[in-house]
XYZ file of C-alpha atoms in Angstrom:
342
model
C -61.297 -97.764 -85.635
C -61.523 -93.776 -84.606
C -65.649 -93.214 -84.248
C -67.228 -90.355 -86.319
C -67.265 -88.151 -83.941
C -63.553 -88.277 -82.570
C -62.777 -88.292 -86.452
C -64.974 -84.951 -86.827
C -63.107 -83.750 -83.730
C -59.780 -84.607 -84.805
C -60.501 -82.717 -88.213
C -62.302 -79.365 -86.892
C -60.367 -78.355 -83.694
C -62.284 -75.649 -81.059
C -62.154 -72.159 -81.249
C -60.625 -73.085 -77.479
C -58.197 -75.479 -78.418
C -56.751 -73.502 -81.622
C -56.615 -70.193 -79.976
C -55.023 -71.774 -76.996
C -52.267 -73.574 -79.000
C -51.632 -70.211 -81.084
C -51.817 -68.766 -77.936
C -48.970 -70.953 -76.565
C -46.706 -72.126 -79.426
C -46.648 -68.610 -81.186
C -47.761 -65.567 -79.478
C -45.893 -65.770 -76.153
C -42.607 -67.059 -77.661
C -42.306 -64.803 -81.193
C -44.839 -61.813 -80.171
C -44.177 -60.947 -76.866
C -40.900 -62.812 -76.712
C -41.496 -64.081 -72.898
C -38.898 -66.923 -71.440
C -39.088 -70.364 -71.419
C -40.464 -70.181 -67.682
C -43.159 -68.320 -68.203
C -44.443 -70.257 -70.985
C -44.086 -73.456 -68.585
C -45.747 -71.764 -66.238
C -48.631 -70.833 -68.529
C -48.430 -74.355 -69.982
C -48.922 -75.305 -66.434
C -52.181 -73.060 -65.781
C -53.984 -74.769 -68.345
C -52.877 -78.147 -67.533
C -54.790 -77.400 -64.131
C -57.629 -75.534 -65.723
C -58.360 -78.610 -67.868
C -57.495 -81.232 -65.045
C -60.539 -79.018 -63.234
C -62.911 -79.420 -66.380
C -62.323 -83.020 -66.625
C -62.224 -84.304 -63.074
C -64.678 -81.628 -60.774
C -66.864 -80.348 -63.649
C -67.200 -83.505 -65.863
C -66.497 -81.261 -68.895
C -65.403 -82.818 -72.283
C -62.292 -80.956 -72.508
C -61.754 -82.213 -75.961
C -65.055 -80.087 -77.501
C -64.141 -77.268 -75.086
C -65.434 -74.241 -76.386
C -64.611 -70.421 -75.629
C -68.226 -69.686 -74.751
C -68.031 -72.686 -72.479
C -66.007 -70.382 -69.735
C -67.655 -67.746 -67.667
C -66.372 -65.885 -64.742
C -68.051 -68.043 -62.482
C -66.078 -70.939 -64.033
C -62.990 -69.257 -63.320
C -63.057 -68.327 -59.544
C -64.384 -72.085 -59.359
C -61.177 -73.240 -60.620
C -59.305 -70.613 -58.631
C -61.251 -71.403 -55.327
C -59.917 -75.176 -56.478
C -56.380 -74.699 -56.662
C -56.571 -72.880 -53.371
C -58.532 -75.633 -51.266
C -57.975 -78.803 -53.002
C -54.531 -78.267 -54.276
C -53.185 -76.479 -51.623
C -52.085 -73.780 -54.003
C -50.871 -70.212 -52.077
C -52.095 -67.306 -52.480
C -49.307 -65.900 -54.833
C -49.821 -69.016 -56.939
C -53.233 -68.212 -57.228
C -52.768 -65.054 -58.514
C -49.431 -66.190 -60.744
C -52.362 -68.619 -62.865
C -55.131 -65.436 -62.845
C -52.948 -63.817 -64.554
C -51.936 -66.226 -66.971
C -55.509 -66.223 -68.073
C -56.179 -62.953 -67.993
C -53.569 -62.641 -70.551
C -54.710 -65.488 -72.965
C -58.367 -64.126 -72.519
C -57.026 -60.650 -73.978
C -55.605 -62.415 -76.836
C -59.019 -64.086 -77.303
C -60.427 -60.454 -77.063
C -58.584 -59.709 -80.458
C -58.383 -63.084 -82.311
C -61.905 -63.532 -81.477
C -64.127 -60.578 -81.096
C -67.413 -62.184 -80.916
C -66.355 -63.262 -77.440
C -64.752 -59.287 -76.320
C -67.884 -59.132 -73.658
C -67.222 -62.305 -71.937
C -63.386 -61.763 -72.098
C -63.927 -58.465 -70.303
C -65.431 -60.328 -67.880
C -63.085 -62.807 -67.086
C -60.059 -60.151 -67.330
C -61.881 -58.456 -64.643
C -61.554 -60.838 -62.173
C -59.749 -59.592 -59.329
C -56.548 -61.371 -57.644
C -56.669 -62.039 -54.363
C -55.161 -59.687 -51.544
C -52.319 -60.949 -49.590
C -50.719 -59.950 -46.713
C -47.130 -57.854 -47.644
C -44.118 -59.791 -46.502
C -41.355 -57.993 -45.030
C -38.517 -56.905 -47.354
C -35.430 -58.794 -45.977
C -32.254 -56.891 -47.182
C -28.625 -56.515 -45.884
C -27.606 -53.010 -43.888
C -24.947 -51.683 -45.414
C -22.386 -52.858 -42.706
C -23.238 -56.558 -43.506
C -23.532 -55.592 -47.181
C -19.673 -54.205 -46.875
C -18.534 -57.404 -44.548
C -20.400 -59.577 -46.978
C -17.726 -58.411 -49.485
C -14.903 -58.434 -47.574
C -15.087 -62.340 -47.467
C -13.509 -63.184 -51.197
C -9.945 -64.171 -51.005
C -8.389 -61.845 -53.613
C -4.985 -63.922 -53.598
C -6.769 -66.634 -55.435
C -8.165 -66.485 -58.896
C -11.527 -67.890 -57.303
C -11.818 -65.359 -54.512
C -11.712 -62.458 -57.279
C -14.010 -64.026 -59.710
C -16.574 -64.663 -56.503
C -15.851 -60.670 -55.512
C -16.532 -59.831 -59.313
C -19.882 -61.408 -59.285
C -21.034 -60.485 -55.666
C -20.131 -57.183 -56.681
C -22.010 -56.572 -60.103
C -24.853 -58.392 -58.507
C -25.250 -56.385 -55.664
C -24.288 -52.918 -57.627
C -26.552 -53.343 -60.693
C -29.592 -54.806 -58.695
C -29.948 -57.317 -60.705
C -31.668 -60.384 -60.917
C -29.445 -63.512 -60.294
C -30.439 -64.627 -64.157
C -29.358 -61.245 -65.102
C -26.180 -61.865 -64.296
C -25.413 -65.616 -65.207
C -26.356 -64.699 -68.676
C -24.204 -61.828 -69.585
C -21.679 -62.053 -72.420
C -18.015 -60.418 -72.421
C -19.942 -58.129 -75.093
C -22.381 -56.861 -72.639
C -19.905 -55.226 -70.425
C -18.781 -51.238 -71.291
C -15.753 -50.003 -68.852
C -15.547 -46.810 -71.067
C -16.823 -43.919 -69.096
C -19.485 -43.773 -67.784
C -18.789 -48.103 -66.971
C -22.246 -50.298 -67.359
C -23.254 -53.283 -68.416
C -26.344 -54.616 -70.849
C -29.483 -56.927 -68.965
C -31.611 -58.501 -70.767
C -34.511 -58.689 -67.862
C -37.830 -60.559 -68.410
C -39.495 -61.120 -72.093
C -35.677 -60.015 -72.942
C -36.079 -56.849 -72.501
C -33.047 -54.919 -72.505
C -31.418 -52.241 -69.987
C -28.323 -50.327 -69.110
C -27.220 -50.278 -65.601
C -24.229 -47.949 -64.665
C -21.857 -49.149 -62.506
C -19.673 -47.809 -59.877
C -15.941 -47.185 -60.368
C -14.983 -50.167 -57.699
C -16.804 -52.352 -59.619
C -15.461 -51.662 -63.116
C -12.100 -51.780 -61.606
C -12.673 -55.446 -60.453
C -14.415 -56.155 -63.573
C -11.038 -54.755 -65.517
C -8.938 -56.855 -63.627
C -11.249 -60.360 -64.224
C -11.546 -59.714 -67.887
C -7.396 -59.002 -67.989
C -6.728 -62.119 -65.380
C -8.959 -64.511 -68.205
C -7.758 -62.560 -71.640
C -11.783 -61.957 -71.948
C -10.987 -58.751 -74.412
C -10.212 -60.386 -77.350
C -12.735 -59.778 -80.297
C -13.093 -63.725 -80.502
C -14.367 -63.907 -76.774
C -16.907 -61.435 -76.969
C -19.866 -63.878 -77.106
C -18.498 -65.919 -74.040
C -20.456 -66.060 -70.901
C -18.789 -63.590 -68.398
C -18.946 -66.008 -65.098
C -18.253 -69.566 -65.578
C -17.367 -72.331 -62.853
C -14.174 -73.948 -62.269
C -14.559 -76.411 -65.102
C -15.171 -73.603 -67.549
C -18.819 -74.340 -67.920
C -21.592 -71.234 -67.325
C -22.288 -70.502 -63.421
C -25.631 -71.949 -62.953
C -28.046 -70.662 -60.639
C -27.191 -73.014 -57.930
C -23.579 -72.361 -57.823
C -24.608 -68.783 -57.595
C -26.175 -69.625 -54.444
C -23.540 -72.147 -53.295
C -21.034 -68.706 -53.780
C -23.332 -66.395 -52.035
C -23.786 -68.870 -49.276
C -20.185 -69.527 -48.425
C -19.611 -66.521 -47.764
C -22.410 -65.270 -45.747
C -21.541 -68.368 -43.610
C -17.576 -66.810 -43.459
C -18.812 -63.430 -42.476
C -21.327 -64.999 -40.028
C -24.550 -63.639 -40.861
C -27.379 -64.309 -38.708
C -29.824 -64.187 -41.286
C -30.867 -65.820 -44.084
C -29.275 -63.946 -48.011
C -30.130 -65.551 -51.351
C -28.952 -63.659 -54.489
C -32.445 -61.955 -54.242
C -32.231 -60.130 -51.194
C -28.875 -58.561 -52.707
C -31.505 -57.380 -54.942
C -33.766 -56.156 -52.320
C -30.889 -54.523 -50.705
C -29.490 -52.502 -53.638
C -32.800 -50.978 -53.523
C -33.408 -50.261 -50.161
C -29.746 -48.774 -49.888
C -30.471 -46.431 -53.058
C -33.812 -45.088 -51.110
C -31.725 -44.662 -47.751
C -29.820 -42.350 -50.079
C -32.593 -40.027 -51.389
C -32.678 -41.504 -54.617
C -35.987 -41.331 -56.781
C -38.019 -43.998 -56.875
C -38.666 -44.042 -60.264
C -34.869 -43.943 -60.951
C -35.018 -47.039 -58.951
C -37.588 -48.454 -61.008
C -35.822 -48.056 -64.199
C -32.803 -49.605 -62.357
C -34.476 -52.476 -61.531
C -36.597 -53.588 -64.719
C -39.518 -53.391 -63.314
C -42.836 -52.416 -65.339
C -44.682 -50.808 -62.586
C -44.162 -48.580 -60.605
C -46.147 -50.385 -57.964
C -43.557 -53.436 -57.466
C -40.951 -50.828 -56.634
C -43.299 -48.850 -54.248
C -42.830 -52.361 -52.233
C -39.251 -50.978 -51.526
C -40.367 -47.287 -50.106
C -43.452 -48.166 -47.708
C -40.644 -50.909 -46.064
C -38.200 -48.369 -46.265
C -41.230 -45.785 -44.257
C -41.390 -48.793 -42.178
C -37.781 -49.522 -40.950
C -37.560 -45.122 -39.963
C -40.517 -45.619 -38.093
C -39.690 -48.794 -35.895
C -35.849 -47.059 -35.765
C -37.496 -43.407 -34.494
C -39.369 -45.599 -31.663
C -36.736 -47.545 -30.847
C -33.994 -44.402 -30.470
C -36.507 -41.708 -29.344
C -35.546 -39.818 -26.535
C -38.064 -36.907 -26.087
C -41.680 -38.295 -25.266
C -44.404 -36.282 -26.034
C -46.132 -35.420 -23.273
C -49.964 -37.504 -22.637
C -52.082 -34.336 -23.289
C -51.056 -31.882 -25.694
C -50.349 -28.916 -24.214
C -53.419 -26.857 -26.345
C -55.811 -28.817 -25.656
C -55.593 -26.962 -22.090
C -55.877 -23.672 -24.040
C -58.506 -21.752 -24.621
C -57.236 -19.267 -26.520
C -55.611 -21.966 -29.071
C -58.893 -24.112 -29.519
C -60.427 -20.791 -30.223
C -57.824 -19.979 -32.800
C -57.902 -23.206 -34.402
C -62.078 -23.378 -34.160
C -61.292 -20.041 -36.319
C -59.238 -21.407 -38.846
C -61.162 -23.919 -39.491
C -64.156 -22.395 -40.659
């Protein structure tokens, strides 16, 4: 027999555990309309962040209250994940923000607690050091694509996708999920991405492309009306391309052109990018391009790209600047310049 009190329990949830399940089961999926990932993932946070109550706080996570949390609470749990779990820094930051987002909710479902939400949303993420941005020159990029056999119907379909990956920038999920529908070879040729929290985009694409796209939606009679909802890229079996035979694709062919580095479907991203900066495009053009929400993530792309002139200007400079600037020996000019600056 239940006792009173797990009966009371059972009866009255927490403030904590019905915002939370509001939180999860209806406001991420039908408000903001995020993907199934990132609800796992969020799922995920709080799995951990109760895990913590329970097991290094001795917390009775089934009375757990809003007002229980504090900031101090938090970084606990973060410092946690970090040292007992092993968890990365990027991980780290990946669950912050995952509660920084449900403790905004809380802000408006629940005012009473707006002060100590503020708090908790202003908990900083951890700094990180920047990793490189590994992309393809445009030589590899161009010998990477030179690799499909065009004789088969295989080879074209693999040049099809390589191509609108690299082209629109997109993200590998981008791609796999595109209907016949989403494609426009009318001029100006794009196509339609539905990027994270479905979001939708246009992406132009470049005449080569379209052409190769014409010719795979011709070779598989894609245009009729009654084919419009089909996925564009499918396997041999006539099943969607998954991720992983994206990569299998991607990865025979790097291997054919011999590549001595490492490409996932990724870096073609990072490499439309880079290429577009190369060629004096603007950054927030890029952004748009991209699907990316702040400006910031595509900033990434230009201090590499600052980067890469500067290491290639050391590497190919011919004219060395002498040790001692030749004013400093001046007179005259450190007067002049004493002058100006005053």
């Amino acid at each position: 027999m239940l006792s009173q009190e797990w009966r009371y329990t059972m009866k009255k949830p927490t403030d904590f555990t019905r915002l939370m399940t509001s939180y999860l089961s209806s406001y991420l999926p039908l408000q903001r309309n995020v993907s199934q990932n990132t609800i796992t993932s969020y799922c995920d946070t709080f799995r951990l962040l109760l895990t913590f109550l329970r097991d290094e706080k001795a917390m009775n996570i089934e009375r757990l209250r809003i007002r229980d949390f504090s900031p101090g609470l938090i970084r606990e749990y973060l410092s946690w994940l970090e040292h007992d779990r092993g968890c990365g820094i990027s991980t780290r930051n990946q669950r912050l923000a995952a509660l920084r987002s449900f403790f905004k909710y809380v802000s408006v479902e629940a005012p009473e607690n707006m002060l100590l939400c503020q708090k908790i949303v202003n908990i900083p993420y951890a700094k990180k050091e920047q990793a490189a941005v590994c992309y393809l020159t445009t030589e590899e990029m161009a010998k990477l694509l030179r690799q499909p056999d065009q004789s088969s119907s295989i080879g074209r379909r693999d040049l099809c996708f390589l191509s609108l990956l690299y082209d629109t920038g997109a993200r590998v999920s981008e791609i796999l999920s595109l209907k016949v529908r989403d494609v426009h070879l009318s001029t100006p040729a794009k196509v339609i991405l539905y990027g994270k929290g479905r979001k939708l985009r246009e992406v132009p694409i470049l005449p080569n492309t379209a052409l190769h796209l014409q010719q795979y939606l011709t070779e598989h009679k894609l245009s009729a009306p009654e084919k419009l909802d089909r996925t564009l890229f499918v396997n041999w079996q006539g099943n969607p391309l998954t991720r992983a035979g994206a990569t299998y694709i991607l990865n025979k062919y790097v291997q054919m052109a011999e590549l001595d580095t490492h490409v996932s479907p990724h870096i073609l991203r990072h490499t439309k990018a880079m290429h577009l900066l190369e060629a004096g495009i603007n950054i927030f053009y890029i952004k748009d391009l991209l699907g990316h929400e702040d400006i910031s993530t595509t900033e990434v792309y230009a201090k590499a790209s600052i980067e890469t002139q500067r290491r290639a200007l050391e590497k190919h400079s011919l004219v060395m600047s002498p040790a001692t600037p030749s004013w400093v020996t001046n007179t005259d000019t450190l007067e002049w310049l004493k002058a100006l600056g005053k």
